[in-house]
Coordinates of C-alpha atoms and ligand atoms in Angstrom, one line a residue:
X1 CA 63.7 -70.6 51.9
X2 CA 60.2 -70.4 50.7
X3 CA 57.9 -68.0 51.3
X4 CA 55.0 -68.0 53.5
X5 CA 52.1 -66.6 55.0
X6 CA 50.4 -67.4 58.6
X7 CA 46.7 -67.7 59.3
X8 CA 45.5 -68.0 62.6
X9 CA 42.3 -69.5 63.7
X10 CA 41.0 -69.9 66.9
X11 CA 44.5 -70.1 68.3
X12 CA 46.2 -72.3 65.4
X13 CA 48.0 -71.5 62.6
X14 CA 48.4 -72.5 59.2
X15 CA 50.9 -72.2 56.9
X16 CA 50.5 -70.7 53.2
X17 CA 53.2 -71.0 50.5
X18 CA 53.5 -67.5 48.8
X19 CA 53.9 -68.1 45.1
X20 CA 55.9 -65.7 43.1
X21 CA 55.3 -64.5 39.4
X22 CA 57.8 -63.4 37.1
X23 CA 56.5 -59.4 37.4
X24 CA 53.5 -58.0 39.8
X25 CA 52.2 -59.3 42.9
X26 CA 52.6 -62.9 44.9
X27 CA 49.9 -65.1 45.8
X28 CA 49.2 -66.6 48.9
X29 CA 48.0 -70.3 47.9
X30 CA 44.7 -70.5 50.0
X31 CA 43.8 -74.3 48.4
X32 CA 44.4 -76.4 51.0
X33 CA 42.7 -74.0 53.4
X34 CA 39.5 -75.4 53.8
X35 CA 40.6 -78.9 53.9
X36 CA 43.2 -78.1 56.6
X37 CA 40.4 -75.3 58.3
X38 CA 37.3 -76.0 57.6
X39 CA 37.0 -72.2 56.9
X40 CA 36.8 -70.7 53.0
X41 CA 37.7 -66.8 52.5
X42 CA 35.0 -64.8 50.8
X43 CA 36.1 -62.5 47.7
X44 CA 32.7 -60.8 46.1
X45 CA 33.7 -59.9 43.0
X46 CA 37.2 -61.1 42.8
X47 CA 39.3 -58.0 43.9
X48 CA 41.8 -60.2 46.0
X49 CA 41.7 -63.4 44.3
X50 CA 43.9 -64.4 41.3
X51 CA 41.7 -67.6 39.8
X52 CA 44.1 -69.1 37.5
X53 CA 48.6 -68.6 36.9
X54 CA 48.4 -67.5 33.7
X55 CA 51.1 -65.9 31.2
X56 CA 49.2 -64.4 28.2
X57 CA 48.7 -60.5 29.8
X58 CA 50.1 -58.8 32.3
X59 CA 48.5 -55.3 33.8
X60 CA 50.1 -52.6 36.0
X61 CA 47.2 -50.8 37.3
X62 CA 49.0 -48.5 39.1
X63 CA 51.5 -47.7 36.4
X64 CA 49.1 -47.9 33.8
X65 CA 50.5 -50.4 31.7
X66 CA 49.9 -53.4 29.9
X67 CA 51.8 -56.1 28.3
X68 CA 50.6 -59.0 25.5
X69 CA 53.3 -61.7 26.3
X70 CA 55.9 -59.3 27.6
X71 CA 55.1 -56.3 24.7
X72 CA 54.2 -53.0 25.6
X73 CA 50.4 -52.9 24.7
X74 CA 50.9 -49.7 23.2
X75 CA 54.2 -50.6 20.9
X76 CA 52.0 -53.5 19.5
X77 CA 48.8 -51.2 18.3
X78 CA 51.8 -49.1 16.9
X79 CA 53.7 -51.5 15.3
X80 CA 51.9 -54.5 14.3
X81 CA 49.0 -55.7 13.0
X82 CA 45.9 -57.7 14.8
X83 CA 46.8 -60.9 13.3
X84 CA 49.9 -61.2 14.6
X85 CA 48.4 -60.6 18.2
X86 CA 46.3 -63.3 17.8
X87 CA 49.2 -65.3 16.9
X88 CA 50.8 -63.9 19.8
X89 CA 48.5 -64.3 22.3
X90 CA 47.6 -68.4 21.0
X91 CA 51.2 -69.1 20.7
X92 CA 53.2 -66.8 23.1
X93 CA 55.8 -65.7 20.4
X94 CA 55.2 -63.0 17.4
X95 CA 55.0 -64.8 14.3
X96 CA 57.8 -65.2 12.0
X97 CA 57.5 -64.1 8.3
X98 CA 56.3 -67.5 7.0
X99 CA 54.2 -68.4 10.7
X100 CA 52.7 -64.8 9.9
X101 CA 52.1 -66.0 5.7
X102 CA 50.9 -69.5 6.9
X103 CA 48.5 -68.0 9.3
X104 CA 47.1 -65.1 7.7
X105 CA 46.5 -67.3 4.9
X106 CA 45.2 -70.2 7.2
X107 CA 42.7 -67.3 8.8
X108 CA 41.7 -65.5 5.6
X109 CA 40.4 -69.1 3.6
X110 CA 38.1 -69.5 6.5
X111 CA 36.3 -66.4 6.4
X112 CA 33.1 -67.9 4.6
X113 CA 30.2 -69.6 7.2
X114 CA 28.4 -72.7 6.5
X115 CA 25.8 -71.5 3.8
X116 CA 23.2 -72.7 6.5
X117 CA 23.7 -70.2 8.4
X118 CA 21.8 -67.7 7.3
X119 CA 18.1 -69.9 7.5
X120 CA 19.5 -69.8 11.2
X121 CA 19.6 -65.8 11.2
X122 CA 16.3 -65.8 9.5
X123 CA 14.9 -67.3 12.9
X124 CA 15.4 -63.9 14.5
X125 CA 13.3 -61.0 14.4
X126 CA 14.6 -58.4 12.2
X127 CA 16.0 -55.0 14.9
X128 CA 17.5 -57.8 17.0
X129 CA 20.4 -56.6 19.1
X130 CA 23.1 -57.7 16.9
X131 CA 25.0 -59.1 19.8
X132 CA 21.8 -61.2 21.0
X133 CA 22.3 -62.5 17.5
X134 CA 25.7 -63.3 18.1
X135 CA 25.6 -64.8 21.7
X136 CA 23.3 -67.6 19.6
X137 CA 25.1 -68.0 16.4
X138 CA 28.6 -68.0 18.0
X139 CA 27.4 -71.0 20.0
X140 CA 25.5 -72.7 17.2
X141 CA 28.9 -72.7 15.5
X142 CA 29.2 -76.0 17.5
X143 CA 26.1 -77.1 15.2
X144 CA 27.9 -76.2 12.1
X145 CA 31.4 -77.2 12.6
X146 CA 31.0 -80.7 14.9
X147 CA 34.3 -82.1 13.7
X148 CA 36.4 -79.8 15.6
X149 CA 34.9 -79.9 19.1
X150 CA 36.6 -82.3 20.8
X151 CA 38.3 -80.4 23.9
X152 CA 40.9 -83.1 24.2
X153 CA 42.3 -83.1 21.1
X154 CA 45.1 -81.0 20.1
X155 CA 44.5 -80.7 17.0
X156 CA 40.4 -79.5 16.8
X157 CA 41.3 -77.3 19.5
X158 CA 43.6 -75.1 16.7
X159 CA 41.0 -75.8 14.2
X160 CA 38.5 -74.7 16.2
X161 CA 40.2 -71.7 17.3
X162 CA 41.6 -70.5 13.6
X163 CA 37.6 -71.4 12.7
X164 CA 36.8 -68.4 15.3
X165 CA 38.8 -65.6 14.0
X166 CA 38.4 -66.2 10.8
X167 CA 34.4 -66.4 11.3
X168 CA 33.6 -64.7 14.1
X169 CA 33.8 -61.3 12.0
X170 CA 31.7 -62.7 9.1
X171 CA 29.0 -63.8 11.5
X172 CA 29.4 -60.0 13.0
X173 CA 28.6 -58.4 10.1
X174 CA 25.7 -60.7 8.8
X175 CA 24.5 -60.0 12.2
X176 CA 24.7 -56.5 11.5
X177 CA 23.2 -56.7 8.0
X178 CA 20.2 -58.9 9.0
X179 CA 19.2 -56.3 12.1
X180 CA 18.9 -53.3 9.0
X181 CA 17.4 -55.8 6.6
X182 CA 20.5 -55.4 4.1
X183 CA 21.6 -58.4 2.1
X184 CA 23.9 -60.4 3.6
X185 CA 28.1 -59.3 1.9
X186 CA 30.3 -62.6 1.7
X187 CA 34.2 -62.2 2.7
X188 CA 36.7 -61.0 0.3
X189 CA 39.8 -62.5 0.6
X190 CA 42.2 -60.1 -1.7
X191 CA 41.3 -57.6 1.9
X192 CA 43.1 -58.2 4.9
X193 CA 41.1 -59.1 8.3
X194 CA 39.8 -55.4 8.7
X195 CA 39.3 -54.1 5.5
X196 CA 37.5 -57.3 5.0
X197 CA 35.7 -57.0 8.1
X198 CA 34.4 -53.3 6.9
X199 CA 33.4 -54.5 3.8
X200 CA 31.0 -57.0 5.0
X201 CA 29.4 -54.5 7.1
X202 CA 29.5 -51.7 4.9
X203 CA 29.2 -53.0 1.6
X204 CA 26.4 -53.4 -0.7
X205 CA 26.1 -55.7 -3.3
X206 CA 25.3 -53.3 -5.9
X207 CA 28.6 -51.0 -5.8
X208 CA 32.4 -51.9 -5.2
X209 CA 33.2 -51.0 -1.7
X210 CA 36.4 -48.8 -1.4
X211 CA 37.9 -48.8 2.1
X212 CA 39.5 -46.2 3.5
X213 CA 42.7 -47.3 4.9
X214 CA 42.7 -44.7 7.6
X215 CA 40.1 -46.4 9.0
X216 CA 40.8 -49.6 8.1
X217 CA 44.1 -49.0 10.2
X218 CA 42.2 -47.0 12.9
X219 CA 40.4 -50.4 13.3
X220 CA 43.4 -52.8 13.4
X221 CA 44.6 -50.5 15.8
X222 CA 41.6 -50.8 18.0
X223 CA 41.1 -54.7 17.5
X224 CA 44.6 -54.4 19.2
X225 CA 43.8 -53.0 22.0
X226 CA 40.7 -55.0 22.8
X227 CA 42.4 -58.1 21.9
X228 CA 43.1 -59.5 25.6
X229 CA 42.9 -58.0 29.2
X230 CA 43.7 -60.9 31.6
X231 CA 41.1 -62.0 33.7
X232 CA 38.1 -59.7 32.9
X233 CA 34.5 -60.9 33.4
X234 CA 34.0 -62.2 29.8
X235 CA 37.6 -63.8 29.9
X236 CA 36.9 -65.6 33.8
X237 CA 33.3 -66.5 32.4
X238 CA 35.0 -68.4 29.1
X239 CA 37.2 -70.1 31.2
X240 CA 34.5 -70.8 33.8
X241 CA 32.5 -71.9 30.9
X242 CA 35.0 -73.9 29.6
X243 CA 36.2 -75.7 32.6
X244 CA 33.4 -77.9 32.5
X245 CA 34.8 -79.9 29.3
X246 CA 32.0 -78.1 27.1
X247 CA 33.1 -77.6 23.1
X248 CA 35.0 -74.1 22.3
X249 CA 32.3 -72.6 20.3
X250 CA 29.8 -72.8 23.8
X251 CA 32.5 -71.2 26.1
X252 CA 33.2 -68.6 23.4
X253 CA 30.2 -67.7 23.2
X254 CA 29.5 -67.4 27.2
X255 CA 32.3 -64.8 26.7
X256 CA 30.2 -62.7 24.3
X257 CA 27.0 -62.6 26.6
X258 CA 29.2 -61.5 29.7
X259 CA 31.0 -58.9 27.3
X260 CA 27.4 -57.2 26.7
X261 CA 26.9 -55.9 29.8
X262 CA 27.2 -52.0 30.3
X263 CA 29.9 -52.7 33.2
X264 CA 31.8 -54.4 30.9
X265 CA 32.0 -54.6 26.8
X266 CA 28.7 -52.6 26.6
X267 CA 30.2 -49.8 28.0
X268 CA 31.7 -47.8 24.9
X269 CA 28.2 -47.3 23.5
X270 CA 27.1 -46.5 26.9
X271 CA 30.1 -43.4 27.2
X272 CA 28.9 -42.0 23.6
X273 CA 25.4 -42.1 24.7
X274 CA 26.2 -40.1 27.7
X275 CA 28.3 -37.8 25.5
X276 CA 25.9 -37.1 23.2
X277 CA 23.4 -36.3 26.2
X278 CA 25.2 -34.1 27.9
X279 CA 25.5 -32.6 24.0
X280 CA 27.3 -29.4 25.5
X281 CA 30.2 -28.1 27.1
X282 CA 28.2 -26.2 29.0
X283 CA 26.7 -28.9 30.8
X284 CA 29.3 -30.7 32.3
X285 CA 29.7 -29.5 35.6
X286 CA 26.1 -30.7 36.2
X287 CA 26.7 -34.1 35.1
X288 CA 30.2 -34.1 36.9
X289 CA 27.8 -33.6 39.6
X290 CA 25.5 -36.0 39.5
X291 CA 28.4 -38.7 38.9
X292 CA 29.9 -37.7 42.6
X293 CA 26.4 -38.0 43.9
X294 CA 26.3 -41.1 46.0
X295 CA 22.4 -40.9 45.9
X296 CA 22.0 -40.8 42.0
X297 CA 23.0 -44.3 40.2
X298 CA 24.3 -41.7 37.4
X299 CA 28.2 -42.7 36.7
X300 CA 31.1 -41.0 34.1
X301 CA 30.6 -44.0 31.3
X302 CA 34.0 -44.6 30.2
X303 CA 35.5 -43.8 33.9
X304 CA 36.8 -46.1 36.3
X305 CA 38.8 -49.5 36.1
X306 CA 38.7 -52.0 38.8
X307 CA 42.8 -52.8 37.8
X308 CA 43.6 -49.4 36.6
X309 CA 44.2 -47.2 38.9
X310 CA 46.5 -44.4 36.8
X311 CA 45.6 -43.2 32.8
X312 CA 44.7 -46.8 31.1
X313 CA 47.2 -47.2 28.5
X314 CA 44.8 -48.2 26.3
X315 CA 42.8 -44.8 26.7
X316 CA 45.9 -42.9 25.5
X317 CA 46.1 -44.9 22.2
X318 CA 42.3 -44.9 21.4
X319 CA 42.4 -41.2 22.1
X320 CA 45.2 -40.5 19.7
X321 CA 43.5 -42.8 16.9
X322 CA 40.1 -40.6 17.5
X323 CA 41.8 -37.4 16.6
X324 CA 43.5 -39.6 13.6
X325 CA 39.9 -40.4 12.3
X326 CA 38.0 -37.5 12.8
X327 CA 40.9 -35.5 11.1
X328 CA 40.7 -37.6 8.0
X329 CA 36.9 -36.6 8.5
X330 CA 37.6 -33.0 8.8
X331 CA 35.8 -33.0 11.9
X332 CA 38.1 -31.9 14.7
X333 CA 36.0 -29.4 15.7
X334 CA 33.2 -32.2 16.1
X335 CA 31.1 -31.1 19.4
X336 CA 30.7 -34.7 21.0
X337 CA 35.0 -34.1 20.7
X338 CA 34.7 -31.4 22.4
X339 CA 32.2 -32.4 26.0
X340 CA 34.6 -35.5 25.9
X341 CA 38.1 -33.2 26.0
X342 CA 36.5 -31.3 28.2
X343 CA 34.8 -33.7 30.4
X344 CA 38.1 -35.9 30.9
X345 CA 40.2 -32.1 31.8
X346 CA 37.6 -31.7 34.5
X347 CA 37.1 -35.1 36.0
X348 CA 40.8 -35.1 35.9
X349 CA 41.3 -32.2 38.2
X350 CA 38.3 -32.7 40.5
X351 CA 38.9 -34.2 43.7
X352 CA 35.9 -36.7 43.8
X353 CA 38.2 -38.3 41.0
X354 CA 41.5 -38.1 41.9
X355 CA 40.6 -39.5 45.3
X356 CA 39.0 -42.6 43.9
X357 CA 42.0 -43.2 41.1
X358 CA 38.8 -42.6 38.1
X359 CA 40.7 -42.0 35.1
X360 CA 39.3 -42.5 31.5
X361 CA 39.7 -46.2 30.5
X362 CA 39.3 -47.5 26.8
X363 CA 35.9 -46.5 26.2
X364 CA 35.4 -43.1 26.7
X365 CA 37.1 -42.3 23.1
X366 CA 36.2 -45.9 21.4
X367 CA 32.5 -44.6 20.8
X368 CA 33.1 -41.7 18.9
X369 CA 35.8 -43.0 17.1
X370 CA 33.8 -45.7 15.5
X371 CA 30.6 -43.8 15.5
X372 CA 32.6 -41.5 13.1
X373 CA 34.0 -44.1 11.3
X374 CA 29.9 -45.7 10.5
X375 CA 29.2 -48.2 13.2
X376 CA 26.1 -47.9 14.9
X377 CA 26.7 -47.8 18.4
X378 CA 24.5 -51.7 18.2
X379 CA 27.6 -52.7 17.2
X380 CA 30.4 -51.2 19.6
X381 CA 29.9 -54.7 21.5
X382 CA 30.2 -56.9 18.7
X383 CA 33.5 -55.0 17.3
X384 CA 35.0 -55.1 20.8
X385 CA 33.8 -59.2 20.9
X386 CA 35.5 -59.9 17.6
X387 CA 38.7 -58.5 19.1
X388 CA 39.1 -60.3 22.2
X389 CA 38.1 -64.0 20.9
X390 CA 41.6 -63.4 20.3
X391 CA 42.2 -63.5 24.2
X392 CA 39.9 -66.0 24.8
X393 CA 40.9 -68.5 22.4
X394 CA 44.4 -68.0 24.1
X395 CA 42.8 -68.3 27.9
X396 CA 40.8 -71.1 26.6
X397 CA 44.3 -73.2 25.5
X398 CA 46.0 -72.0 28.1
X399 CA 43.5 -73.6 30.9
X400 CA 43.4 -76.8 28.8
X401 CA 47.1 -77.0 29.1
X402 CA 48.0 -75.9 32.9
X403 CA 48.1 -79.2 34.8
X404 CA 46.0 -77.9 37.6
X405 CA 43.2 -77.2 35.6
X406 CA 39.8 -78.3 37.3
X407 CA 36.1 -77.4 37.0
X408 CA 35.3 -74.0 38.6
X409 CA 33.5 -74.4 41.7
X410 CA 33.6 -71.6 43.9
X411 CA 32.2 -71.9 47.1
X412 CA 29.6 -69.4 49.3
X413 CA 29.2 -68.1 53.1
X414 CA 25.8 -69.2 53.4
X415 CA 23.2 -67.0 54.8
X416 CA 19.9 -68.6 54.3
X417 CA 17.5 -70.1 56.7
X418 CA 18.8 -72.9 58.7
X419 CA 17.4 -76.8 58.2
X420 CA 14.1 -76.5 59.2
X421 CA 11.3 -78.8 59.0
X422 CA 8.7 -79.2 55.6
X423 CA 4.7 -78.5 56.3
X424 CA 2.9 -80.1 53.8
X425 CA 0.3 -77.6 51.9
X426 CA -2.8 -78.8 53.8
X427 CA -0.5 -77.8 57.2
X428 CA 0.2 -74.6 56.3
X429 CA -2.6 -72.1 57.5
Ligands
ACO1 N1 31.7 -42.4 37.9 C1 31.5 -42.0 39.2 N2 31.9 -42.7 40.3 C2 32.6 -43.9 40.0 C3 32.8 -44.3 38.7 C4 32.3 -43.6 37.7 N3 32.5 -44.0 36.4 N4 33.5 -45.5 38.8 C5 33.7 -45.8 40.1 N5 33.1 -44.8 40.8 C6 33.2 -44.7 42.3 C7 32.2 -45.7 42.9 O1 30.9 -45.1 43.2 C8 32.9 -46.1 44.2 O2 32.7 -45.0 45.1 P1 32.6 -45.3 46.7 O3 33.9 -45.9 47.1 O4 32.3 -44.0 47.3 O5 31.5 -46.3 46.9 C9 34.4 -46.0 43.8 O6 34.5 -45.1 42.7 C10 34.9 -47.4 43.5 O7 34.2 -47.9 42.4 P2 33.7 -49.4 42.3 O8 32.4 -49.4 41.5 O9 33.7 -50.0 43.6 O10 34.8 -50.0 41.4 P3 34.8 -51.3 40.7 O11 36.2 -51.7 40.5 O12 33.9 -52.3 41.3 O13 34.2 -51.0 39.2 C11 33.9 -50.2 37.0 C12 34.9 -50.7 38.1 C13 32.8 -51.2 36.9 C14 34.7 -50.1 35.7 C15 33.4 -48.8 37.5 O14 34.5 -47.9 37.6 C16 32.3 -48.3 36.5 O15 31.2 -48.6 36.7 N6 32.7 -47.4 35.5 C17 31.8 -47.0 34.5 C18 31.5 -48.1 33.5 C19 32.7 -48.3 32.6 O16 33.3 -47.3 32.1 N7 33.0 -49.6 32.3 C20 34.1 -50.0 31.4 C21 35.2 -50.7 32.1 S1 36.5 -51.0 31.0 C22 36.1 -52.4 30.2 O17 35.3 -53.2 30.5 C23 36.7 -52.5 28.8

């Protein structure tokens, strides 16, 4: 028999199918609730509501685990490379030695942006944010690359998703480039997608770049474990976006400008900025202080997950690759190390913490990692966006192909002034 659940309202009751998944908890269908009720269920912010069936990620928040298409997360950023997530993620199966050839082929001849492009960058001031650069460009890809918008066709939707990856890195780095006033580095396709993706951004055009495959791997690694998340704000905004029939380069880039914000994609830069002011060991029982003070909007950066509610898996890895990277630096004495070691040993043992589940989550180690391997911390955001078009490329095909896809319209308990009657101006004393 199936599953149900009961709501009573004012004496009746209504019947709601409980729908299983394949791992983690069921849902209790609530859409034919209002049309059977009249009544709708309020969920600010989303903590009860699952918006979509979806088989791309799966989290354990109290385990502390995650899964790309039934892979341990962390076996993935061990194992294999980012290009075969992406492949993962858009096709649901690990590619196999000649899907891997065709596609890493398919992504690494795509690399190069219209030459047009860069009069467009030239419209921005020059010390733009390079992710305000890239919330524009990303959707003025749509501009550039018309042929392969059309939403209903199978076809331009892998075009225009293979056009993504294999761009969306390019159009980081120019943004990069043009915000210090450097010339701006085309792809070079004898690297593979990170090396290639440091040497835009790190590369001059007077010297041969040489990359350093520690880091190179470092960033794979970290690509990885950015590359999806399930239904995160940038993910449910590109699908929100995207519901509306709108061309994949627009609900991309809605992704990016929900990604920037400090709660969400913008909070790497935001953790190493706290690191750096708290500067000392020293000091960290006054700032653990501050974060436990209900009256000070200070928070632990990096601390905190609404699914994760146990170590995020993700942390452990990016913690391991920081000690990999600032060894091959010769820095693992390197102070901003040190207040973060220390920091996560004390949060981890003080009450306030353990009470609330904080643990650190993926960014408390991903800004000094790739502050140490070069990147400004302008461009924490942007390396985390490049990563998970990956996801939402996969989120985006995946909405287009469930059958119960319909615009997103979620509805509101409405608190505002009742009807009431207009004054005209000359009425109104
Ligand atoms: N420092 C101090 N207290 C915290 C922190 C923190 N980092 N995070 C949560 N809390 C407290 C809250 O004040 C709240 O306390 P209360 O119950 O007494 O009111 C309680 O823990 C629950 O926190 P919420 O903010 O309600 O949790 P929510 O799920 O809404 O938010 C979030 C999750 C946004 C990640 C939050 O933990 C946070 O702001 N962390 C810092 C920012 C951060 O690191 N963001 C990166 C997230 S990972 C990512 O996007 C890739």
């Amino acid at each position: 028999m199936s599953k149900k659940a009961i709501i009573s309202l004012d004496g009746q009751n209504f019947d709601l199918p409980i729908i299983e998944g394949s791992v983690g908890p069921d849902v209790i269908d609530i859409s034919k609730l209002y049309a059977q009720s009249g009544k709708f269920t309020l969920d600010p912010g989303f903590t009860s509501t699952a918006s979509c069936q979806s088989s791309i990620t799966y989290i354990d928040g109290d385990k502390g685990e995650c899964y790309y298409r039934g892979y341990p997360m962390d076996v993935l950023a061990e194992k294999s490379s980012f290009l075969e997530i992406v492949h993962l993620l858009w096709t649901g199966s690990l590619p196999t030695k000649a899907e891997w050839y065709e596609y890493s082929e398919a992504i690494k001849t795509h690399t190069m942006v219209h030459e047009q492009m860069k009069t467009f960058f030239n419209g921005f001031r020059r010390g733009s944010h390079p992710m305000a650069i890239l919330t524009s460009v990303v959707a003025a890809l749509s501009a550039f690359y018309p042929d392969s918008i059309d939403v209903n066709d199978l076809e331009q939707r892998q075009i225009s998703a293979r056009r993504m990856i294999a761009k969306v890195p390019t159009l980081a780095a120019m943004a990069y480039k043009y915000s210090i006033g450097q010339p701006f580095i085309y792809p070079d396709n004898n690297l593979d997608y990170c090396e290639n993706f440091m040497q835009m951004t790190f590369g001059v055009p007077t010297e041969k770049y040489k990359v350093n495959k520690v880091f190179s791997k470092a960033l794979d690694k970290i690509f990885i474990l950015h590359a999806d998340h399930e239904q995160n704000a940038s993910t449910s905004t590109v699908r929100l976006a995207a519901s509306s029939g709108v061309n994949p380069f627009a609900s991309i880039s809605a992704g990016f400008t929900s990604l920037w914000g400090p709660l969400h994609g913008g909070a790497n830069e935001a953790a190493l900025n706290m690191l750096k002011e708290i500067g000392d060991v020293k000091n960290i029982p006054e700032y653990v202080k501050r974060a436990k003070d209900k009256n000070d909007p200070f928070k632990l950066m990096g601390f905190g997950h609404r699914v994760y509610k146990n170590y995020d898996p993700r942390a452990k890895v990016m913690q391991k690759t920081c000690h990999d990277v600032l060894e091959e630096l010769g820095r693992k004495d390197d102070k901003i190390l040190q207040v973060a070691i220390e920091l996560e040993k004390i949060a981890l043992q003080d009450d306030y913490f353990v009470e609330k589940k904080l643990y650190p989550n993926i960014d408390f180690y991903s800004g000094i990692t790739l502050s140490a391997m070069g990147f400004p911390a302008t461009m924490f955001t942007p390396l985390f966006a490049v990563a998970r078009t990956a996801g939402w490329i996969a989120h985006w095909k995946e909405m287009y192909l469930d059958p119960q896809n319909r615009i997103g319209r979620p509805r509101q308990l409405y608190i505002g002034e009742k009807p009431r009657q207009f004054l005209e101006l000359k009425d109104r004393d």
